[in-house]
Amino acid sequence: MDMKTTNELVNEIKETSDILDYLEKNNREMQVGSLPEYLNSWLEKKGRSKADVIRGSNLNRAYVYQIFLGLKYPSRDKIIALAFGLGLDADEVQSLLKQAGYRELYPRDPRDALLLYSFSQRKTILEANELLFDHNIEVLE
């Protein structure tokens, strides 16, 4: 089952006469839960381990474990790094950013455009950082 777009959900809200009915019908569309729950669900969906995420994100091992335990709340850049570690594609990273409460990668922003390109081309975080560096744009740390 495909996820509904935000616009589709907004239109349904505008057209509903019963918000409880809307919530019940769209239960699977709602974002409820903590960041560690989302990250663990991505681990399961992608068949990855935390060790894979650590290697692929280029983040400190202890810090990643603290994020997964809910002891640390990562910045937007750290979420993007985790997305590399999880092996997410461009659409999935957008979803993870929304789940974490951050704005999506914006294609009109040069840095975000290069990151979107990196995800769509299945580049590693090191390759993405090289691309950012080559364009004199702040790398992910």
The first five atom37 places (N, CA, C, CB, O) and aatype in JSON, in Angstrom:
{
  "aatype": [12, 3, 12, 11, 16, 16, 2, 6, 10, 19, 2, 6, 9, 11, 6, 16, 15, 3, 9, 10, 3, 18, 10, 6, 11, 2, 2, 1, 6, 12, 5, 19, 7, 15, 10, 14, 6, 18, 10, 2, 15, 17, 10, 6, 11, 11, 7, 1, 15, 11, 0, 3, 19, 9, 1, 7, 15, 2, 10, 2, 1, 0, 18, 19, 18, 5, 9, 13, 10, 7, 10, 11, 18, 14, 15, 1, 3, 11, 9, 9, 0, 10, 0, 13, 7, 10, 7, 10, 3, 0, 3, 6, 19, 5, 15, 10, 10, 11, 5, 0, 7, 18, 1, 6, 10, 18, 14, 1, 3, 14, 1, 3, 0, 10, 10, 10, 18, 15, 13, 15, 5, 1, 11, 16, 9, 10, 6, 0, 2, 6, 10, 10, 13, 3, 8, 2, 9, 6, 19, 10, 6],
  "atom_mask": [
    [1, 1, 1, 1, 1],
    [1, 1, 1, 1, 1],
    [1, 1, 1, 1, 1],
    [1, 1, 1, 1, 1],
    [1, 1, 1, 1, 1],
    [1, 1, 1, 1, 1],
    [1, 1, 1, 1, 1],
    [1, 1, 1, 1, 1],
    [1, 1, 1, 1, 1],
    [1, 1, 1, 1, 1],
    [1, 1, 1, 1, 1],
    [1, 1, 1, 1, 1],
    [1, 1, 1, 1, 1],
    [1, 1, 1, 1, 1],
    [1, 1, 1, 1, 1],
    [1, 1, 1, 1, 1],
    [1, 1, 1, 1, 1],
    [1, 1, 1, 1, 1],
    [1, 1, 1, 1, 1],
    [1, 1, 1, 1, 1],
    [1, 1, 1, 1, 1],
    [1, 1, 1, 1, 1],
    [1, 1, 1, 1, 1],
    [1, 1, 1, 1, 1],
    [1, 1, 1, 1, 1],
    [1, 1, 1, 1, 1],
    [1, 1, 1, 1, 1],
    [1, 1, 1, 1, 1],
    [1, 1, 1, 1, 1],
    [1, 1, 1, 1, 1],
    [1, 1, 1, 1, 1],
    [1, 1, 1, 1, 1],
    [1, 1, 1, 0, 1],
    [1, 1, 1, 1, 1],
    [1, 1, 1, 1, 1],
    [1, 1, 1, 1, 1],
    [1, 1, 1, 1, 1],
    [1, 1, 1, 1, 1],
    [1, 1, 1, 1, 1],
    [1, 1, 1, 1, 1],
    [1, 1, 1, 1, 1],
    [1, 1, 1, 1, 1],
    [1, 1, 1, 1, 1],
    [1, 1, 1, 1, 1],
    [1, 1, 1, 1, 1],
    [1, 1, 1, 1, 1],
    [1, 1, 1, 0, 1],
    [1, 1, 1, 1, 1],
    [1, 1, 1, 1, 1],
    [1, 1, 1, 1, 1],
    [1, 1, 1, 1, 1],
    [1, 1, 1, 1, 1],
    [1, 1, 1, 1, 1],
    [1, 1, 1, 1, 1],
    [1, 1, 1, 1, 1],
    [1, 1, 1, 0, 1],
    [1, 1, 1, 1, 1],
    [1, 1, 1, 1, 1],
    [1, 1, 1, 1, 1],
    [1, 1, 1, 1, 1],
    [1, 1, 1, 1, 1],
    [1, 1, 1, 1, 1],
    [1, 1, 1, 1, 1],
    [1, 1, 1, 1, 1],
    [1, 1, 1, 1, 1],
    [1, 1, 1, 1, 1],
    [1, 1, 1, 1, 1],
    [1, 1, 1, 1, 1],
    [1, 1, 1, 1, 1],
    [1, 1, 1, 0, 1],
    [1, 1, 1, 1, 1],
    [1, 1, 1, 1, 1],
    [1, 1, 1, 1, 1],
    [1, 1, 1, 1, 1],
    [1, 1, 1, 1, 1],
    [1, 1, 1, 1, 1],
    [1, 1, 1, 1, 1],
    [1, 1, 1, 1, 1],
    [1, 1, 1, 1, 1],
    [1, 1, 1, 1, 1],
    [1, 1, 1, 1, 1],
    [1, 1, 1, 1, 1],
    [1, 1, 1, 1, 1],
    [1, 1, 1, 1, 1],
    [1, 1, 1, 0, 1],
    [1, 1, 1, 1, 1],
    [1, 1, 1, 0, 1],
    [1, 1, 1, 1, 1],
    [1, 1, 1, 1, 1],
    [1, 1, 1, 1, 1],
    [1, 1, 1, 1, 1],
    [1, 1, 1, 1, 1],
    [1, 1, 1, 1, 1],
    [1, 1, 1, 1, 1],
    [1, 1, 1, 1, 1],
    [1, 1, 1, 1, 1],
    [1, 1, 1, 1, 1],
    [1, 1, 1, 1, 1],
    [1, 1, 1, 1, 1],
    [1, 1, 1, 1, 1],
    [1, 1, 1, 0, 1],
    [1, 1, 1, 1, 1],
    [1, 1, 1, 1, 1],
    [1, 1, 1, 1, 1],
    [1, 1, 1, 1, 1],
    [1, 1, 1, 1, 1],
    [1, 1, 1, 1, 1],
    [1, 1, 1, 1, 1],
    [1, 1, 1, 1, 1],
    [1, 1, 1, 1, 1],
    [1, 1, 1, 1, 1],
    [1, 1, 1, 1, 1],
    [1, 1, 1, 1, 1],
    [1, 1, 1, 1, 1],
    [1, 1, 1, 1, 1],
    [1, 1, 1, 1, 1],
    [1, 1, 1, 1, 1],
    [1, 1, 1, 1, 1],
    [1, 1, 1, 1, 1],
    [1, 1, 1, 1, 1],
    [1, 1, 1, 1, 1],
    [1, 1, 1, 1, 1],
    [1, 1, 1, 1, 1],
    [1, 1, 1, 1, 1],
    [1, 1, 1, 1, 1],
    [1, 1, 1, 1, 1],
    [1, 1, 1, 1, 1],
    [1, 1, 1, 1, 1],
    [1, 1, 1, 1, 1],
    [1, 1, 1, 1, 1],
    [1, 1, 1, 1, 1],
    [1, 1, 1, 1, 1],
    [1, 1, 1, 1, 1],
    [1, 1, 1, 1, 1],
    [1, 1, 1, 1, 1],
    [1, 1, 1, 1, 1],
    [1, 1, 1, 1, 1],
    [1, 1, 1, 1, 1],
    [1, 1, 1, 1, 1],
    [1, 1, 1, 1, 1],
    [1, 1, 1, 1, 1]
  ],
  "atom_positions": [
    [[0.84, -1.19, 0.0], [0.0, 0.0, 0.0], [0.88, 1.25, 0.0], [-0.96, 0.0, 1.23], [1.75, 1.4, 0.86]],
    [[0.66, 2.12, -0.96], [1.45, 3.35, -1.06], [0.99, 4.37, -0.03], [1.35, 3.94, -2.47], [-0.19, 4.45, 0.32]],
    [[1.96, 5.14, 0.45], [1.65, 6.22, 1.38], [0.96, 7.34, 0.61], [2.95, 6.74, 2.09], [1.27, 7.6, -0.55]],
    [[0.02, 7.99, 1.26], [-0.64, 9.14, 0.66], [0.28, 10.34, 0.76], [-2.0, 9.43, 1.35], [1.1, 10.45, 1.68]],
    [[0.14, 11.25, -0.19], [0.93, 12.47, -0.12], [0.34, 13.39, 0.94], [0.99, 13.18, -1.5], [-0.81, 13.23, 1.34]],
    [[1.14, 14.35, 1.37], [0.66, 15.33, 2.34], [-0.53, 16.09, 1.77], [1.79, 16.31, 2.73], [-1.49, 16.36, 2.49]],
    [[-0.47, 16.44, 0.49], [-1.58, 17.16, -0.14], [-2.86, 16.34, -0.14], [-1.22, 17.55, -1.57], [-3.95, 16.87, 0.08]],
    [[-2.74, 15.04, -0.37], [-3.92, 14.18, -0.33], [-4.53, 14.17, 1.07], [-3.56, 12.74, -0.76], [-5.75, 14.23, 1.23]],
    [[-3.68, 14.1, 2.08], [-4.17, 14.1, 3.45], [-4.82, 15.44, 3.81], [-3.04, 13.8, 4.42], [-5.86, 15.47, 4.47]],
    [[-4.21, 16.53, 3.38], [-4.78, 17.85, 3.65], [-6.17, 17.95, 3.01], [-3.85, 18.98, 3.11], [-7.11, 18.45, 3.62]],
    [[-6.28, 17.49, 1.78], [-7.59, 17.53, 1.1], [-8.63, 16.68, 1.83], [-7.45, 17.04, -0.35], [-9.79, 17.09, 1.93]],
    [[-8.22, 15.53, 2.32], [-9.15, 14.69, 3.08], [-9.61, 15.39, 4.36], [-8.5, 13.35, 3.42], [-10.78, 15.3, 4.73]],
    [[-8.7, 16.08, 5.03], [-9.06, 16.81, 6.24], [-10.08, 17.9, 5.91], [-7.82, 17.43, 6.91], [-11.06, 18.07, 6.63]],
    [[-9.85, 18.62, 4.82], [-10.76, 19.69, 4.42], [-12.15, 19.15, 4.09], [-10.2, 20.43, 3.2], [-13.16, 19.82, 4.33]],
    [[-12.19, 17.94, 3.54], [-13.46, 17.39, 3.08], [-14.21, 16.57, 4.13], [-13.22, 16.54, 1.88], [-15.39, 16.27, 3.96]],
    [[-13.53, 16.21, 5.21], [-14.19, 15.35, 6.2], [-15.14, 16.15, 7.09], [-13.14, 14.65, 7.06], [-14.91, 17.32, 7.39]],
    [[-16.19, 15.48, 7.49], [-17.11, 16.09, 8.46], [-16.86, 15.52, 9.85], [-18.57, 15.86, 8.04], [-17.4, 16.02, 10.84]],
    [[-16.03, 14.47, 9.92], [-15.76, 13.81, 11.19], [-14.26, 13.53, 11.3], [-16.58, 12.5, 11.33], [-13.75, 12.62, 10.65]],
    [[-13.56, 14.32, 12.1], [-12.12, 14.18, 12.22], [-11.72, 12.82, 12.8], [-11.56, 15.3, 13.09], [-10.67, 12.29, 12.44]],
    [[-12.54, 12.26, 13.68], [-12.23, 10.94, 14.23], [-12.27, 9.87, 13.14], [-13.21, 10.59, 15.35], [-11.46, 8.94, 13.15]],
    [[-13.21, 10.0, 12.21], [-13.29, 9.09, 11.07], [-12.02, 9.22, 10.21], [-14.56, 9.38, 10.23], [-11.45, 8.22, 9.78]],
    [[-11.61, 10.47, 9.98], [-10.38, 10.71, 9.21], [-9.18, 10.03, 9.89], [-10.13, 12.23, 9.07], [-8.4, 9.35, 9.23]],
    [[-9.04, 10.23, 11.2], [-7.91, 9.66, 11.94], [-7.93, 8.13, 11.89], [-7.93, 10.14, 13.39], [-6.89, 7.5, 11.75]],
    [[-9.11, 7.56, 12.0], [-9.22, 6.1, 11.95], [-8.86, 5.57, 10.56], [-10.64, 5.67, 12.33], [-8.13, 4.59, 10.44]],
    [[-9.37, 6.22, 9.51], [-9.09, 5.79, 8.14], [-7.63, 5.96, 7.77], [-9.96, 6.57, 7.15], [-7.1, 5.2, 6.95]],
    [[-6.96, 6.94, 8.36], [-5.57, 7.24, 8.0], [-4.58, 6.89, 9.09], [-5.44, 8.7, 7.66], [-3.49, 7.46, 9.17]],
    [[-4.97, 5.96, 9.94], [-4.12, 5.53, 11.05], [-2.71, 5.19, 10.6], [-4.75, 4.34, 11.76], [-1.74, 5.56, 11.26]],
    [[-2.58, 4.48, 9.48], [-1.27, 4.04, 8.99], [-0.44, 5.2, 8.44], [-1.44, 2.98, 7.93], [0.77, 5.06, 8.26]],
    [[-1.08, 6.32, 8.16], [-0.39, 7.48, 7.61], [0.2, 8.39, 8.68], [-1.33, 8.27, 6.74], [1.03, 9.25, 8.4]],
    [[-0.24, 8.19, 9.93], [0.16, 9.09, 11.01], [1.58, 8.8, 11.47], [-0.81, 8.96, 12.18], [2.02, 7.65, 11.49]],
    [[2.27, 9.86, 11.84], [3.63, 9.74, 12.37], [3.55, 9.84, 13.88], [4.58, 10.83, 11.77], [3.49, 10.93, 14.45]],
    [[3.55, 8.68, 14.51], [3.47, 8.63, 15.96], [4.6, 7.74, 16.44], [2.07, 8.1, 16.45], [4.78, 6.63, 15.94]],
    [[5.34, 8.23, 17.38], [6.43, 7.42, 17.91], [7.67, 8.25, 18.1], [0.0, 0.0, 0.0], [7.73, 9.42, 17.72]],
    [[8.65, 7.63, 18.68], [9.89, 8.32, 18.97], [10.91, 8.09, 17.86], [10.47, 7.86, 20.33], [10.76, 7.18, 17.04]],
    [[11.94, 8.92, 17.84], [12.99, 8.75, 16.85], [13.64, 7.37, 16.95], [14.04, 9.85, 17.0], [13.85, 6.73, 15.92]],
    [[13.98, 6.89, 18.15], [14.55, 5.54, 18.21], [13.64, 4.47, 17.59], [14.84, 5.18, 19.65], [14.12, 3.54, 16.96]],
    [[12.32, 4.62, 17.78], [11.39, 3.66, 17.17], [11.48, 3.73, 15.65], [9.93, 3.94, 17.64], [11.51, 2.69, 14.98]],
    [[11.51, 4.95, 15.1], [11.63, 5.11, 13.66], [12.93, 4.52, 13.15], [11.54, 6.59, 13.27], [12.93, 3.8, 12.15]],
    [[14.02, 4.82, 13.82], [15.31, 4.31, 13.38], [15.35, 2.79, 13.42], [16.43, 4.89, 14.24], [15.87, 2.16, 12.5]],
    [[14.81, 2.22, 14.46], [14.78, 0.76, 14.55], [13.89, 0.15, 13.47], [14.3, 0.32, 15.92], [14.18, -0.93, 12.96]],
    [[12.8, 0.84, 13.12], [11.96, 0.32, 12.04], [12.7, 0.39, 10.71], [10.63, 1.1, 11.96], [12.56, -0.5, 9.86]],
    [[13.5, 1.45, 10.51], [14.31, 1.54, 9.29], [15.36, 0.44, 9.27], [14.99, 2.91, 9.18], [15.62, -0.14, 8.22]],
    [[15.97, 0.14, 10.42], [16.93, -0.96, 10.49], [16.3, -2.25, 9.99], [17.45, -1.14, 11.93], [16.87, -2.98, 9.18]],
    [[15.1, -2.51, 10.5], [14.39, -3.73, 10.13], [14.03, -3.73, 8.64], [13.13, -3.89, 11.0], [14.25, -4.72, 7.95]],
    [[13.47, -2.61, 8.16], [13.07, -2.52, 6.75], [14.26, -2.73, 5.82], [12.42, -1.17, 6.46], [14.12, -3.36, 4.76]],
    [[15.4, -2.22, 6.2], [16.58, -2.26, 5.33], [17.49, -3.46, 5.61], [17.38, -0.99, 5.49], [18.47, -3.67, 4.89]],
    [[17.17, -4.23, 6.63], [17.99, -5.39, 6.96], [19.4, -5.01, 7.38], [0.0, 0.0, 0.0], [20.37, -5.7, 7.06]],
    [[19.5, -3.9, 8.08], [20.8, -3.39, 8.53], [20.97, -3.6, 10.03], [20.94, -1.9, 8.18], [20.01, -3.77, 10.77]],
    [[22.22, -3.58, 10.44], [22.54, -3.63, 11.87], [23.01, -2.24, 12.3], [23.63, -4.72, 12.18], [23.32, -1.4, 11.46]],
    [[23.06, -2.02, 13.59], [23.59, -0.75, 14.09], [25.05, -0.58, 13.68], [23.45, -0.67, 15.62], [25.49, 0.53, 13.41]],
    [[25.78, -1.68, 13.64], [27.18, -1.62, 13.2], [27.26, -1.14, 11.74], [27.85, -3.0, 13.34], [28.16, -0.37, 11.4]],
    [[26.32, -1.59, 10.89], [26.27, -1.12, 9.5], [26.03, 0.39, 9.46], [25.16, -1.86, 8.71], [26.65, 1.11, 8.68]],
    [[25.12, 0.84, 10.31], [24.78, 2.27, 10.34], [25.99, 3.08, 10.79], [23.57, 2.52, 11.29], [26.27, 4.14, 10.23]],
    [[26.67, 2.6, 11.78], [27.86, 3.3, 12.28], [28.89, 3.42, 11.16], [28.47, 2.57, 13.5], [29.42, 4.51, 10.91]],
    [[29.18, 2.3, 10.49], [30.16, 2.32, 9.39], [29.71, 3.25, 8.27], [30.38, 0.91, 8.84], [30.51, 4.04, 7.76]],
    [[28.45, 3.15, 7.89], [27.95, 3.91, 6.74], [27.68, 5.37, 7.02], [0.0, 0.0, 0.0], [27.58, 6.17, 6.08]],
    [[27.56, 5.74, 8.3], [27.24, 7.13, 8.65], [28.49, 7.94, 8.98], [26.29, 7.16, 9.82], [28.47, 9.17, 8.97]],
    [[29.56, 7.23, 9.27], [30.81, 7.89, 9.66], [30.66, 8.65, 10.99], [31.25, 8.86, 8.55], [31.4, 9.6, 11.26]],
    [[29.7, 8.22, 11.81], [29.47, 8.84, 13.12], [30.13, 8.01, 14.21], [27.96, 9.0, 13.39], [30.41, 6.83, 14.02]],
    [[30.37, 8.63, 15.34], [30.96, 7.98, 16.5], [30.04, 6.86, 16.99], [31.23, 8.99, 17.63], [28.83, 7.03, 17.11]],
    [[30.65, 5.72, 17.27], [29.9, 4.52, 17.69], [29.02, 4.81, 18.92], [30.87, 3.37, 18.0], [27.82, 4.52, 18.9]],
    [[29.61, 5.37, 19.97], [28.86, 5.63, 21.21], [27.71, 6.6, 20.95], [29.8, 6.2, 22.29], [26.62, 6.44, 21.5]],
    [[27.96, 7.6, 20.11], [26.92, 8.59, 19.8], [25.74, 7.94, 19.09], [27.49, 9.73, 18.93], [24.58, 8.23, 19.41]],
    [[26.01, 7.06, 18.13], [24.93, 6.37, 17.4], [24.12, 5.52, 18.37], [25.51, 5.48, 16.26], [22.89, 5.53, 18.31]],
    [[24.78, 4.79, 19.25], [24.04, 3.99, 20.23], [23.19, 4.87, 21.14], [25.02, 3.14, 21.07], [22.08, 4.49, 21.5]],
    [[23.7, 6.03, 21.52], [22.91, 6.95, 22.35], [21.68, 7.45, 21.6], [23.78, 8.14, 22.8], [20.62, 7.63, 22.21]],
    [[21.81, 7.68, 20.3], [20.65, 8.09, 19.5], [19.61, 6.98, 19.49], [21.08, 8.46, 18.05], [18.42, 7.23, 19.7]],
    [[20.06, 5.75, 19.24], [19.13, 4.62, 19.18], [18.47, 4.33, 20.53], [19.86, 3.38, 18.69], [17.39, 3.76, 20.59]],
    [[19.13, 4.73, 21.6], [18.55, 4.56, 22.95], [17.69, 5.76, 23.37], [19.67, 4.35, 23.97], [17.03, 5.71, 24.41]],
    [[17.7, 6.83, 22.58], [16.93, 8.01, 22.91], [17.62, 8.93, 23.9], [0.0, 0.0, 0.0], [16.99, 9.82, 24.47]],
    [[18.91, 8.72, 24.12], [19.67, 9.56, 25.06], [20.18, 10.84, 24.41], [20.84, 8.77, 25.63], [20.45, 11.82, 25.1]],
    [[20.32, 10.83, 23.11], [20.77, 12.01, 22.34], [19.78, 12.24, 21.21], [22.23, 11.82, 21.78], [19.24, 11.3, 20.63]],
    [[19.54, 13.52, 20.91], [18.7, 13.85, 19.76], [19.59, 14.52, 18.72], [17.49, 14.78, 20.17], [20.1, 15.62, 18.95]],
    [[19.78, 13.86, 17.58], [20.74, 14.35, 16.59], [20.25, 15.57, 15.82], [21.07, 13.25, 15.62], [19.05, 15.81, 15.69]],
    [[21.21, 16.33, 15.31], [20.92, 17.46, 14.43], [20.45, 16.95, 13.07], [22.18, 18.37, 14.27], [20.49, 15.75, 12.8]],
    [[20.01, 17.86, 12.24], [19.58, 17.51, 10.88], [20.71, 16.82, 10.13], [19.11, 18.76, 10.11], [20.48, 15.81, 9.46]],
    [[21.93, 17.35, 10.22], [23.06, 16.74, 9.53], [23.34, 15.33, 10.03], [24.3, 17.6, 9.69], [23.71, 14.46, 9.24]],
    [[23.17, 15.11, 11.3], [23.4, 13.77, 11.85], [22.31, 12.79, 11.37], [23.43, 13.81, 13.4], [22.59, 11.62, 11.12]],
    [[21.09, 13.29, 11.23], [20.01, 12.46, 10.67], [20.36, 12.08, 9.24], [18.65, 13.2, 10.73], [20.17, 10.93, 8.83]],
    [[20.87, 13.04, 8.48], [21.27, 12.77, 7.09], [22.4, 11.73, 7.07], [21.72, 14.08, 6.37], [22.4, 10.83, 6.24]],
    [[23.36, 11.87, 7.99], [24.44, 10.88, 8.08], [23.88, 9.5, 8.41], [25.47, 11.31, 9.14], [24.3, 8.5, 7.83]],
    [[22.93, 9.44, 9.34], [22.3, 8.16, 9.67], [21.59, 7.56, 8.45], [21.3, 8.33, 10.83], [21.59, 6.35, 8.26]],
    [[20.99, 8.43, 7.63], [20.31, 7.96, 6.42], [21.3, 7.28, 5.47], [19.61, 9.13, 5.71], [20.97, 6.28, 4.84]],
    [[22.5, 7.83, 5.37], [23.53, 7.16, 4.58], [23.84, 5.79, 5.18], [24.82, 8.02, 4.5], [23.95, 4.8, 4.46]],
    [[23.97, 5.74, 6.49], [24.27, 4.48, 7.16], [23.16, 3.46, 7.02], [0.0, 0.0, 0.0], [23.43, 2.26, 6.97]],
    [[21.94, 3.93, 6.96], [20.79, 3.03, 6.79], [20.61, 2.59, 5.34], [19.53, 3.7, 7.29], [19.84, 1.67, 5.06]],
    [[21.31, 3.24, 4.42], [21.17, 2.9, 3.01], [19.86, 3.37, 2.41], [0.0, 0.0, 0.0], [19.29, 2.69, 1.55]],
    [[19.38, 4.53, 2.85], [18.11, 5.04, 2.36], [18.26, 5.67, 0.98], [17.53, 6.05, 3.34], [19.32, 6.17, 0.63]],
    [[17.16, 5.64, 0.22], [17.16, 6.33, -1.06], [16.65, 7.76, -0.84], [16.28, 5.58, -2.11], [16.34, 8.15, 0.29]],
    [[16.57, 8.53, -1.91], [16.21, 9.95, -1.79], [14.84, 10.15, -1.15], [16.23, 10.6, -3.17], [14.68, 11.04, -0.31]],
    [[13.86, 9.35, -1.52], [12.52, 9.49, -0.93], [12.51, 9.08, 0.53], [11.5, 8.66, -1.71], [11.86, 9.72, 1.36]],
    [[13.24, 8.04, 0.85], [13.27, 7.55, 2.23], [13.96, 8.53, 3.16], [13.97, 6.2, 2.29], [13.55, 8.68, 4.32]],
    [[15.01, 9.2, 2.68], [15.68, 10.19, 3.54], [14.73, 11.35, 3.83], [16.99, 10.7, 2.88], [14.76, 11.91, 4.92]],
    [[13.91, 11.71, 2.85], [12.93, 12.78, 3.08], [11.96, 12.37, 4.19], [12.14, 13.1, 1.77], [11.63, 13.16, 5.07]],
    [[11.53, 11.14, 4.12], [10.62, 10.62, 5.15], [11.28, 10.61, 6.52], [10.15, 9.2, 4.78], [10.66, 10.99, 7.51]],
    [[12.53, 10.16, 6.59], [13.24, 10.14, 7.87], [13.4, 11.54, 8.44], [14.61, 9.48, 7.72], [13.22, 11.75, 9.64]],
    [[13.74, 12.5, 7.59], [13.87, 13.89, 8.06], [12.55, 14.39, 8.64], [14.34, 14.81, 6.92], [12.53, 15.04, 9.68]],
    [[11.45, 14.11, 7.95], [10.13, 14.51, 8.46], [9.84, 13.82, 9.78], [9.02, 14.2, 7.44], [9.35, 14.45, 10.72]],
    [[10.13, 12.53, 9.86], [9.88, 11.77, 11.09], [10.67, 12.35, 12.26], [10.24, 10.3, 10.89], [10.21, 12.34, 13.4]],
    [[11.86, 12.86, 11.96], [12.72, 13.43, 13.0], [12.37, 14.88, 13.31], [14.18, 13.34, 12.59], [12.93, 15.46, 14.24]],
    [[11.44, 15.46, 12.56], [11.01, 16.82, 12.82], [11.84, 17.88, 12.11], [0.0, 0.0, 0.0], [11.81, 19.05, 12.49]],
    [[12.58, 17.48, 11.09], [13.41, 18.43, 10.34], [12.84, 18.64, 8.94], [14.87, 17.93, 10.25], [12.07, 17.83, 8.43]],
    [[13.24, 19.76, 8.35], [12.78, 20.03, 6.99], [13.44, 19.06, 6.02], [13.07, 21.48, 6.58], [14.56, 18.6, 6.24]],
    [[12.71, 18.76, 4.96], [13.24, 17.86, 3.94], [14.38, 18.52, 3.19], [12.13, 17.45, 2.97], [14.57, 19.73, 3.27]],
    [[15.14, 17.71, 2.47], [16.16, 18.25, 1.59], [15.46, 19.03, 0.49], [17.07, 17.12, 1.0], [14.53, 18.53, -0.15]],
    [[15.91, 20.26, 0.27], [15.24, 21.18, -0.63], [16.06, 21.32, -1.91], [15.03, 22.57, 0.04], [17.2, 21.78, -1.86]],
    [[15.51, 20.93, -3.06], [16.29, 20.92, -4.3], [16.77, 22.28, -4.78], [15.49, 20.29, -5.37], [17.63, 22.35, -5.66]],
    [[16.23, 23.37, -4.25], [16.69, 24.71, -4.64], [17.88, 25.18, -3.81], [15.55, 25.72, -4.51], [18.52, 26.19, -4.12]],
    [[18.18, 24.44, -2.74], [19.34, 24.74, -1.9], [20.51, 23.93, -2.45], [19.06, 24.41, -0.37], [20.41, 22.7, -2.53]],
    [[21.62, 24.58, -2.84], [22.73, 23.84, -3.46], [23.24, 22.66, -2.62], [23.87, 24.78, -3.72], [23.49, 21.58, -3.16]],
    [[23.38, 22.86, -1.32], [23.87, 21.76, -0.47], [22.87, 20.61, -0.45], [24.12, 22.26, 0.98], [23.24, 19.45, -0.62]],
    [[21.61, 20.95, -0.25], [20.58, 19.92, -0.23], [20.47, 19.22, -1.58], [19.22, 20.53, 0.16], [20.26, 18.01, -1.64]],
    [[20.61, 19.98, -2.67], [20.54, 19.39, -4.01], [21.65, 18.36, -4.2], [20.63, 20.49, -5.1], [21.42, 17.28, -4.75]],
    [[22.86, 18.69, -3.74], [23.97, 17.75, -3.86], [23.74, 16.51, -3.0], [25.28, 18.43, -3.47], [24.1, 15.4, -3.39]],
    [[23.14, 16.7, -1.83], [22.82, 15.56, -0.97], [21.73, 14.69, -1.6], [22.38, 16.04, 0.43], [21.83, 13.46, -1.6]],
    [[20.7, 15.32, -2.15], [19.65, 14.56, -2.84], [20.24, 13.76, -3.99], [18.55, 15.5, -3.37], [19.91, 12.59, -4.18]],
    [[21.11, 14.39, -4.75], [21.78, 13.72, -5.86], [22.57, 12.52, -5.33], [22.72, 14.7, -6.62], [22.52, 11.44, -5.91]],
    [[23.28, 12.71, -4.23], [24.08, 11.63, -3.65], [23.21, 10.45, -3.25], [24.85, 12.14, -2.44], [23.57, 9.3, -3.49]],
    [[22.07, 10.73, -2.63], [21.17, 9.63, -2.25], [20.58, 8.95, -3.48], [20.03, 10.16, -1.35], [20.47, 7.73, -3.53]],
    [[20.21, 9.74, -4.47], [19.6, 9.15, -5.67], [20.61, 8.32, -6.46], [19.01, 10.24, -6.57], [20.23, 7.39, -7.17]],
    [[21.88, 8.65, -6.34], [22.94, 7.91, -7.03], [23.57, 6.83, -6.14], [24.02, 8.87, -7.5], [24.55, 6.19, -6.53]],
    [[23.01, 6.64, -4.96], [23.48, 5.62, -4.0], [24.95, 5.8, -3.63], [23.28, 4.23, -4.59], [25.69, 4.82, -3.5]],
    [[25.35, 7.05, -3.47], [26.72, 7.35, -3.06], [26.87, 7.1, -1.55], [27.09, 8.82, -3.41], [25.89, 7.11, -0.81]],
    [[28.1, 6.88, -1.13], [28.39, 6.75, 0.3], [28.49, 8.16, 0.9], [29.71, 5.94, 0.54], [28.54, 9.15, 0.17]],
    [[28.53, 8.22, 2.21], [28.68, 9.52, 2.86], [30.02, 10.16, 2.5], [28.55, 9.38, 4.39], [30.12, 11.38, 2.36]],
    [[31.05, 9.35, 2.34], [32.35, 9.88, 1.97], [32.32, 10.47, 0.56], [33.42, 8.78, 2.06], [32.9, 11.52, 0.31]],
    [[31.63, 9.79, -0.36], [31.49, 10.32, -1.72], [30.66, 11.6, -1.73], [30.85, 9.26, -2.65], [30.95, 12.54, -2.47]],
    [[29.61, 11.62, -0.9], [28.78, 12.83, -0.8], [29.59, 13.99, -0.25], [27.54, 12.57, 0.09], [29.51, 15.11, -0.76]],
    [[30.37, 13.73, 0.78], [31.21, 14.78, 1.35], [32.25, 15.29, 0.35], [31.91, 14.27, 2.62], [32.55, 16.48, 0.31]],
    [[32.78, 14.4, -0.44], [33.73, 14.8, -1.47], [33.06, 15.72, -2.49], [34.33, 13.56, -2.18], [33.64, 16.72, -2.92]],
    [[31.84, 15.37, -2.87], [31.07, 16.2, -3.8], [30.8, 17.59, -3.19], [29.74, 15.51, -4.16], [30.95, 18.6, -3.86]],
    [[30.4, 17.62, -1.93], [30.17, 18.89, -1.24], [31.46, 19.7, -1.18], [29.62, 18.65, 0.18], [31.46, 20.9, -1.48]],
    [[32.53, 19.06, -0.8], [33.83, 19.73, -0.68], [34.27, 20.31, -2.03], [34.91, 18.75, -0.14], [34.76, 21.44, -2.09]],
    [[34.08, 19.53, -3.09], [34.47, 19.98, -4.44], [33.71, 21.23, -4.88], [34.24, 18.87, -5.44], [34.18, 21.97, -5.74]],
    [[32.54, 21.46, -4.28], [31.73, 22.63, -4.61], [31.82, 23.71, -3.53], [30.27, 22.21, -4.81], [30.99, 24.62, -3.48]],
    [[32.82, 23.58, -2.67], [33.04, 24.55, -1.59], [31.81, 24.72, -0.7], [33.44, 25.89, -2.17], [31.45, 25.83, -0.3]],
    [[31.18, 23.61, -0.4], [29.99, 23.59, 0.45], [30.31, 22.77, 1.69], [28.75, 23.02, -0.31], [31.02, 21.77, 1.61]],
    [[29.76, 23.19, 2.83], [30.01, 22.52, 4.1], [29.68, 21.04, 4.03], [29.2, 23.18, 5.21], [28.59, 20.65, 3.59]],
    [[30.63, 20.21, 4.46], [30.45, 18.77, 4.44], [29.67, 18.32, 5.68], [31.81, 18.05, 4.36], [29.52, 19.07, 6.65]],
    [[29.18, 17.08, 5.63], [28.53, 16.47, 6.79], [29.62, 16.02, 7.76], [27.61, 15.27, 6.38], [30.62, 15.44, 7.35]],
    [[29.41, 16.28, 9.02], [30.41, 15.84, 10.02], [29.76, 14.95, 11.03], [31.07, 17.03, 10.71], [30.43, 14.48, 11.95]]
  ]
}
